[in-house]
Amino acid sequence: MILSRSVILVLAVAMALTACGRKDDDVQLAKIKKTGNGPDEFAVLPTKPLQAPESYSALPAPTPGGSNLVDPNPEADGIAALGGNPGALAVTGVGAADGALLNRTRRYGVAGNIRQTLAEEDLEVRRRHGRVNILNIGPNDDYTDAYKRQWLDSQAEQRRLRRMGVAVPSAPPPS
C-alpha cells in the first residue's frame, strides 16, 4: 500500500514537472501574427489576371487611392454571376427613381455651405455650454447636457400632430 502511494506521488510530481516544461516551437504556428521582417502572406490578395489595354494612348489618368481593374470586387462579381448589372453599384449621382424626392426636398432652396453652417452652429453650442460642468457631482454626460434643449419630445410631438388631425399610424394608440 505504501509502495503504491509513493509510486502515485512520484508520477504526479513527474507529470506536474512535464506540464511546466517549455512549449514546442511548432505550437507558435497556431498564432497568426506577423513576427518577422518578411512579407505577410495573409496580406496577399488574389487579383484578376492582368489584361493589356486596347490602346495604350487612351488610358485614363492614374487615380492615387483609386481602384484597379484587377482589384477583387466580390459584390460586383456576385451580381454579374447572377445575371445582374455590376455597373449599378457605381455611385453616379441621384437615380431616376429618386429625382422626384430630391426635387421635393429642394423646394425651399438649398444652401451650398450647409456643412460649414452646421459646424459653426455646433461650435457655438459647445462654446456656450463650456468644457466641463464641475459643479455636478456624479456621472455626467456633457454631450447630453449641451444638446438636451434640442431633443425632440416624441410624445409631445405625437400629441401636437394628432390635435392637428395628422394621422400617426406608426405610433401606439393613446392610452
Coordinates of N, CA and C in Angstrom, one line a residue:
M1 N 0.8 -1.2 0.0 CA 0.0 0.0 0.0 C 0.9 1.3 0.0
I2 N 2.0 1.2 0.8 CA 2.9 2.4 0.9 C 3.6 2.5 -0.4
L3 N 3.9 1.4 -1.1 CA 4.7 1.5 -2.3 C 3.8 2.1 -3.4
S4 N 2.5 1.8 -3.4 CA 1.7 2.3 -4.4 C 1.4 3.8 -4.2
R5 N 1.4 4.3 -2.9 CA 1.2 5.7 -2.7 C 2.5 6.5 -3.1
S6 N 3.6 5.9 -2.9 CA 4.9 6.6 -3.3 C 5.0 6.6 -4.8
V7 N 4.6 5.5 -5.5 CA 4.6 5.5 -6.9 C 3.7 6.5 -7.5
I8 N 2.5 6.6 -6.9 CA 1.5 7.6 -7.4 C 2.0 9.0 -7.1
L9 N 2.7 9.3 -6.0 CA 3.2 10.6 -5.7 C 4.3 10.9 -6.7
V10 N 5.2 10.0 -7.0 CA 6.3 10.2 -7.9 C 5.7 10.5 -9.3
L11 N 4.7 9.8 -9.7 CA 4.1 10.0 -11.1 C 3.4 11.4 -11.1
A12 N 2.8 11.8 -10.0 CA 2.1 13.1 -10.0 C 3.1 14.2 -10.1
V13 N 4.2 14.1 -9.4 CA 5.3 15.1 -9.4 C 5.9 15.2 -10.8
A14 N 6.1 14.0 -11.4 CA 6.7 13.9 -12.8 C 5.8 14.6 -13.8
M15 N 4.5 14.3 -13.7 CA 3.5 14.9 -14.6 C 3.4 16.4 -14.4
A16 N 3.5 16.9 -13.2 CA 3.5 18.3 -12.9 C 4.7 19.0 -13.5
L17 N 5.9 18.4 -13.4 CA 7.1 19.0 -13.9 C 7.0 19.0 -15.4
T18 N 6.5 18.0 -16.1 CA 6.4 18.0 -17.5 C 5.4 19.0 -18.0
A19 N 4.4 19.2 -17.2 CA 3.4 20.2 -17.6 C 4.0 21.6 -17.6
C20 N 5.0 21.8 -16.7 CA 5.6 23.2 -16.6 C 6.7 23.4 -17.6
G21 N 7.0 22.4 -18.5 CA 8.1 22.5 -19.4 C 7.8 23.5 -20.5
R22 N 8.8 23.8 -21.3 CA 8.7 24.8 -22.4 C 7.9 24.2 -23.5
K23 N 7.1 25.1 -24.1 CA 6.3 24.6 -25.2 C 7.2 24.3 -26.5
D24 N 6.7 23.5 -27.3 CA 7.4 23.2 -28.6 C 7.2 24.4 -29.5
D25 N 8.3 24.6 -30.3 CA 8.3 25.8 -31.2 C 7.2 25.7 -32.2
D26 N 6.8 24.5 -32.6 CA 5.7 24.3 -33.7 C 4.4 24.8 -33.2
V27 N 4.2 24.9 -31.9 CA 2.9 25.4 -31.4 C 2.7 26.9 -31.8
Q28 N 3.8 27.6 -32.0 CA 3.7 29.1 -32.3 C 3.1 29.3 -33.7
L29 N 3.0 28.3 -34.5 CA 2.4 28.4 -35.8 C 0.9 28.6 -35.7
A30 N 0.3 28.2 -34.6 CA -1.1 28.4 -34.4 C -1.5 29.9 -34.2
K31 N -0.5 30.7 -33.8 CA -0.8 32.1 -33.7 C -0.6 32.8 -35.0
I32 N -1.6 33.4 -35.6 CA -1.5 34.0 -36.8 C -1.1 35.5 -36.5
K33 N 0.2 35.7 -36.5 CA 0.7 37.0 -36.2 C 2.0 37.2 -36.9
K34 N 2.2 38.4 -37.5 CA 3.5 38.6 -38.2 C 4.5 39.0 -37.2
T35 N 5.6 38.2 -37.1 CA 6.6 38.4 -36.1 C 8.0 38.8 -36.7
G36 N 8.1 38.6 -38.0 CA 9.4 38.9 -38.7 C 9.4 40.1 -39.6
N37 N 10.5 40.3 -40.3 CA 10.6 41.4 -41.3 C 10.2 41.0 -42.7
G38 N 9.8 39.7 -42.9 CA 9.5 39.3 -44.2 C 8.1 39.7 -44.6
P39 N 7.7 39.2 -45.8 CA 6.3 39.6 -46.2 C 5.2 38.9 -45.4
D40 N 4.1 39.5 -45.4 CA 2.9 38.9 -44.6 C 2.1 38.2 -45.6
E41 N 2.1 36.9 -45.5 CA 1.4 36.0 -46.5 C -0.1 36.2 -46.4
F42 N -0.6 36.7 -45.3 CA -2.0 36.8 -45.2 C -2.5 38.1 -45.8
A43 N -1.6 39.0 -46.1 CA -2.0 40.3 -46.7 C -2.1 40.2 -48.2
V44 N -1.7 39.1 -48.8 CA -1.7 39.0 -50.2 C -3.1 38.7 -50.7
L45 N -3.6 39.5 -51.6 CA -4.9 39.4 -52.1 C -4.9 38.7 -53.5
P46 N -5.8 37.8 -53.7 CA -5.8 37.3 -55.1 C -6.5 38.3 -56.0
T47 N -5.8 38.5 -57.1 CA -6.4 39.5 -58.1 C -6.7 38.8 -59.4
K48 N -7.4 39.5 -60.2 CA -7.8 39.0 -61.5 C -6.6 39.1 -62.4
P49 N -6.5 38.3 -63.5 CA -5.4 38.3 -64.3 C -5.2 39.7 -65.0
L50 N -4.0 40.1 -65.2 CA -3.7 41.3 -65.9 C -4.2 41.2 -67.4
Q51 N -4.6 42.4 -67.9 CA -5.1 42.4 -69.3 C -4.4 43.6 -70.0
A52 N -4.0 43.4 -71.2 CA -3.5 44.5 -72.0 C -4.6 45.4 -72.5
P53 N -4.4 46.7 -72.4 CA -5.5 47.6 -72.8 C -5.5 47.6 -74.4
E54 N -6.7 48.0 -74.9 CA -6.8 48.1 -76.4 C -5.9 49.1 -77.0
S55 N -5.7 50.2 -76.2 CA -4.9 51.3 -76.7 C -4.1 51.9 -75.5
Y56 N -2.8 51.9 -75.6 CA -2.0 52.5 -74.5 C -2.1 54.0 -74.5
S57 N -2.4 54.6 -75.6 CA -2.5 56.1 -75.6 C -3.8 56.6 -75.1
A58 N -4.8 55.7 -75.0 CA -6.2 56.1 -74.5 C -6.4 55.7 -73.0
L59 N -5.3 55.5 -72.3 CA -5.5 55.1 -70.9 C -5.9 56.3 -70.0
P60 N -6.8 56.1 -69.1 CA -7.1 57.2 -68.2 C -6.0 57.6 -67.3
A61 N -6.1 58.8 -66.7 CA -5.0 59.3 -65.8 C -5.0 58.4 -64.6
P62 N -3.9 58.2 -63.9 CA -3.9 57.4 -62.7 C -4.6 58.1 -61.6
T63 N -5.3 57.4 -60.8 CA -6.0 57.9 -59.6 C -5.4 57.3 -58.4
P64 N -4.6 58.1 -57.7 CA -4.0 57.6 -56.4 C -5.1 57.2 -55.4
G65 N -5.0 56.0 -54.9 CA -6.0 55.6 -53.9 C -7.2 55.0 -54.6
G66 N -7.3 55.1 -55.9 CA -8.5 54.5 -56.6 C -8.4 53.0 -56.8
S67 N -9.3 52.5 -57.5 CA -9.3 51.1 -57.8 C -8.7 50.7 -59.1
N68 N -8.2 49.5 -59.2 CA -7.7 49.0 -60.5 C -8.7 48.0 -61.1
L69 N -8.5 47.7 -62.3 CA -9.4 46.7 -63.0 C -9.1 45.3 -62.4
V70 N -7.9 45.1 -61.9 CA -7.6 43.7 -61.4 C -8.0 43.6 -59.9
D71 N -8.4 44.6 -59.2 CA -8.8 44.5 -57.8 C -10.0 43.7 -57.7
P72 N -10.0 42.8 -56.7 CA -11.2 42.0 -56.5 C -12.4 42.8 -56.0
N73 N -13.6 42.5 -56.5 CA -14.8 43.2 -56.2 C -15.9 42.1 -56.0
P74 N -16.0 41.5 -54.9 CA -16.9 40.4 -54.7 C -18.3 40.7 -54.9
E75 N -18.8 41.9 -54.6 CA -20.2 42.3 -54.8 C -20.5 42.3 -56.3
A76 N -19.6 43.0 -57.0 CA -19.9 43.1 -58.5 C -19.8 41.8 -59.1
D77 N -18.8 41.0 -58.7 CA -18.6 39.6 -59.3 C -19.9 38.8 -59.0
G78 N -20.4 38.9 -57.8 CA -21.6 38.1 -57.5 C -22.8 38.6 -58.3
I79 N -22.9 39.9 -58.4 CA -24.1 40.4 -59.2 C -23.9 39.9 -60.7
A80 N -22.7 40.0 -61.2 CA -22.5 39.6 -62.6 C -22.8 38.1 -62.8
A81 N -22.4 37.3 -61.8 CA -22.6 35.8 -61.8 C -24.1 35.5 -61.8
L82 N -24.9 36.3 -61.1 CA -26.3 36.1 -61.0 C -27.1 36.7 -62.2
G83 N -26.4 37.3 -63.2 CA -27.0 37.9 -64.3 C -27.4 39.3 -64.2
G84 N -26.9 40.0 -63.2 CA -27.3 41.4 -63.0 C -26.2 42.3 -63.6
N85 N -26.4 43.6 -63.4 CA -25.6 44.6 -63.9 C -24.6 45.1 -62.8
P86 N -23.3 44.8 -62.9 CA -22.4 45.2 -61.8 C -22.2 46.7 -61.9
G87 N -22.5 47.3 -63.0 CA -22.3 48.8 -63.1 C -23.3 49.6 -62.2
A88 N -24.4 48.9 -61.8 CA -25.3 49.6 -60.9 C -24.8 49.9 -59.6
L89 N -23.7 49.2 -59.2 CA -23.1 49.5 -57.9 C -22.3 50.9 -57.9
A90 N -21.9 51.4 -59.0 CA -21.2 52.6 -59.1 C -22.1 53.8 -58.7
V91 N -21.6 54.6 -57.9 CA -22.4 55.8 -57.5 C -22.2 56.8 -58.5
T92 N -23.3 57.1 -59.2 CA -23.3 58.1 -60.3 C -24.2 59.3 -60.1
G93 N -24.5 59.5 -58.9 CA -25.4 60.6 -58.6 C -26.8 60.1 -58.2
V94 N -27.8 60.9 -58.4 CA -29.2 60.6 -58.0 C -29.8 59.7 -59.1
G95 N -30.4 58.6 -58.7 CA -31.1 57.8 -59.6 C -32.4 58.4 -60.1
A96 N -32.9 57.9 -61.2 CA -34.1 58.4 -61.8 C -35.3 58.2 -60.9
A97 N -35.3 57.2 -60.1 CA -36.4 56.9 -59.3 C -36.4 57.9 -58.1
D98 N -35.3 58.5 -57.7 CA -35.2 59.4 -56.6 C -35.3 60.8 -57.0
G99 N -35.5 61.1 -58.3 CA -35.5 62.5 -58.7 C -36.6 63.3 -58.1
A100 N -37.8 62.8 -58.1 CA -39.0 63.5 -57.5 C -38.8 63.8 -56.0
L101 N -38.2 62.8 -55.3 CA -38.0 63.0 -53.9 C -36.9 64.1 -53.7
L102 N -35.9 64.2 -54.5 CA -34.9 65.2 -54.4 C -35.4 66.6 -54.7
N103 N -36.3 66.7 -55.7 CA -36.9 67.9 -56.1 C -37.8 68.4 -55.0
R104 N -38.5 67.5 -54.3 CA -39.4 67.9 -53.2 C -38.6 68.4 -52.0
T105 N -37.4 67.8 -51.7 CA -36.6 68.3 -50.6 C -36.0 69.7 -50.9
R106 N -35.8 70.0 -52.2 CA -35.1 71.2 -52.6 C -36.1 72.4 -52.9
R107 N -37.4 72.2 -52.6 CA -38.4 73.2 -53.0 C -38.2 74.5 -52.3
Y108 N -37.6 74.6 -51.1 CA -37.4 75.8 -50.4 C -35.9 76.3 -50.6
G109 N -35.2 75.7 -51.5 CA -33.8 76.2 -51.7 C -32.8 75.3 -51.1
V110 N -31.6 75.4 -51.5 CA -30.5 74.5 -51.0 C -29.4 75.5 -50.6
A111 N -28.9 75.3 -49.4 CA -27.7 76.1 -49.0 C -26.5 75.3 -49.4
G112 N -25.6 75.9 -50.2 CA -24.4 75.2 -50.6 C -23.4 75.0 -49.5
N113 N -23.5 75.8 -48.5 CA -22.5 75.7 -47.4 C -23.1 75.2 -46.1
I114 N -24.0 74.3 -46.2 CA -24.7 73.8 -45.1 C -23.8 73.1 -44.1
R115 N -22.8 72.4 -44.5 CA -21.9 71.7 -43.6 C -21.1 72.7 -42.8
Q116 N -20.6 73.8 -43.4 CA -19.9 74.8 -42.7 C -20.8 75.5 -41.7
T117 N -22.1 75.8 -42.1 CA -23.0 76.5 -41.2 C -23.3 75.6 -40.0
L118 N -23.6 74.3 -40.2 CA -23.8 73.5 -39.1 C -22.6 73.3 -38.2
A119 N -21.4 73.3 -38.7 CA -20.2 73.1 -37.9 C -20.1 74.4 -37.1
E120 N -20.3 75.6 -37.6 CA -20.2 76.8 -36.8 C -21.3 76.9 -35.7
E121 N -22.5 76.5 -36.1 CA -23.6 76.5 -35.0 C -23.3 75.5 -33.9
D122 N -22.7 74.3 -34.3 CA -22.4 73.3 -33.3 C -21.3 73.8 -32.4
L123 N -20.3 74.4 -33.0 CA -19.2 75.0 -32.2 C -19.7 76.1 -31.2
E124 N -20.7 76.9 -31.7 CA -21.2 77.9 -30.8 C -22.0 77.2 -29.6
V125 N -22.7 76.2 -29.9 CA -23.5 75.5 -28.8 C -22.5 74.9 -27.8
R126 N -21.4 74.3 -28.3 CA -20.5 73.7 -27.4 C -19.7 74.8 -26.6
R127 N -19.4 75.9 -27.3 CA -18.7 77.0 -26.6 C -19.6 77.6 -25.5
R128 N -20.9 77.8 -25.7 CA -21.8 78.3 -24.7 C -21.9 77.4 -23.5
H129 N -21.9 76.1 -23.8 CA -22.1 75.1 -22.7 C -20.8 75.0 -21.9
G130 N -19.7 75.3 -22.4 CA -18.4 75.2 -21.7 C -17.9 73.8 -21.8
R131 N -16.7 73.6 -21.3 CA -16.0 72.4 -21.4 C -16.5 71.3 -20.5
V132 N -16.5 71.6 -19.2 CA -17.0 70.6 -18.3 C -17.7 71.3 -17.2
N133 N -18.8 70.8 -16.8 CA -19.6 71.3 -15.6 C -19.1 70.6 -14.4
I134 N -18.2 71.3 -13.6 CA -17.6 70.6 -12.5 C -18.5 70.7 -11.2
L135 N -19.5 71.4 -11.3 CA -20.4 71.6 -10.1 C -21.3 70.4 -9.9
N136 N -21.6 69.7 -11.0 CA -22.4 68.5 -10.9 C -21.6 67.3 -10.4
I137 N -22.1 66.7 -9.4 CA -21.4 65.5 -8.8 C -22.1 64.3 -9.2
G138 N -21.4 63.3 -9.6 CA -21.9 62.0 -10.0 C -21.6 61.9 -11.5
P139 N -22.2 60.8 -12.1 CA -21.9 60.6 -13.5 C -22.6 61.6 -14.4
N140 N -21.8 62.3 -15.2 CA -22.3 63.4 -16.1 C -22.0 63.0 -17.5
D141 N -22.8 63.5 -18.4 CA -22.6 63.4 -19.8 C -22.7 64.8 -20.4
D142 N -21.6 65.4 -20.6 CA -21.6 66.8 -21.1 C -22.2 66.9 -22.5
Y143 N -22.1 65.9 -23.3 CA -22.7 66.0 -24.6 C -24.2 66.0 -24.5
T144 N -24.8 65.2 -23.6 CA -26.2 65.2 -23.4 C -26.7 66.5 -22.8
D145 N -25.9 67.0 -21.8 CA -26.3 68.3 -21.2 C -26.3 69.4 -22.2
A146 N -25.3 69.4 -23.2 CA -25.2 70.5 -24.1 C -26.3 70.5 -25.2
Y147 N -26.8 69.3 -25.5 CA -27.8 69.2 -26.6 C -29.2 68.8 -26.1
K148 N -29.4 68.8 -24.9 CA -30.7 68.3 -24.3 C -31.8 69.2 -24.8
R149 N -31.6 70.6 -24.9 CA -32.6 71.5 -25.3 C -33.1 71.3 -26.7
Q150 N -32.2 70.6 -27.6 CA -32.6 70.4 -29.0 C -33.3 69.1 -29.2
W151 N -33.4 68.3 -28.2 CA -34.1 67.0 -28.4 C -35.5 67.1 -28.7
L152 N -36.1 66.2 -29.5 CA -37.5 66.2 -29.8 C -38.2 65.3 -28.8
D153 N -39.2 65.9 -28.2 CA -40.1 65.1 -27.3 C -41.1 64.4 -28.2
S154 N -40.9 63.1 -28.4 CA -41.7 62.3 -29.3 C -43.2 62.3 -28.9
Q155 N -43.4 62.2 -27.6 CA -44.8 62.1 -27.1 C -45.5 63.4 -27.3
A156 N -44.8 64.5 -27.0 CA -45.4 65.9 -27.2 C -45.7 66.1 -28.7
E157 N -44.7 65.7 -29.5 CA -44.9 65.9 -31.0 C -46.1 65.0 -31.5
Q158 N -46.2 63.8 -31.0 CA -47.3 63.0 -31.4 C -48.7 63.6 -31.0
R159 N -48.7 64.2 -29.8 CA -50.0 64.8 -29.4 C -50.3 66.1 -30.2
R160 N -49.2 66.8 -30.5 CA -49.4 68.0 -31.4 C -49.9 67.7 -32.7
L161 N -49.4 66.6 -33.4 CA -49.8 66.2 -34.7 C -51.2 65.7 -34.6
R162 N -51.6 64.9 -33.6 CA -52.9 64.4 -33.5 C -54.0 65.5 -33.3
R163 N -53.6 66.5 -32.6 CA -54.5 67.7 -32.4 C -54.8 68.4 -33.7
M164 N -53.7 68.4 -34.6 CA -53.9 69.0 -35.9 C -54.6 68.1 -36.9
G165 N -54.9 66.8 -36.5 CA -55.6 65.9 -37.4 C -54.7 65.1 -38.3
V166 N -53.4 65.1 -38.0 CA -52.5 64.3 -38.8 C -52.5 62.9 -38.3
A167 N -52.7 61.9 -39.2 CA -52.7 60.5 -38.8 C -51.2 60.1 -38.4
V168 N -51.1 59.5 -37.3 CA -49.8 59.0 -36.9 C -49.9 57.5 -36.7
P169 N -49.9 56.7 -37.8 CA -50.2 55.3 -37.7 C -49.1 54.5 -37.1
S170 N -47.9 54.9 -37.1 CA -46.8 54.1 -36.5 C -46.7 54.2 -35.0
A171 N -47.4 55.2 -34.5 CA -47.3 55.4 -33.0 C -48.4 54.5 -32.3
P172 N -48.1 54.1 -31.1 CA -49.1 53.3 -30.4 C -50.4 54.2 -30.1
P173 N -51.5 53.5 -30.0 CA -52.8 54.3 -29.8 C -52.7 55.0 -28.4
P174 N -53.4 56.1 -28.2 CA -53.4 56.7 -26.9 C -54.0 55.8 -25.9
S175 N -53.5 55.9 -24.6 CA -54.0 55.0 -23.6 C -55.2 55.7 -22.9

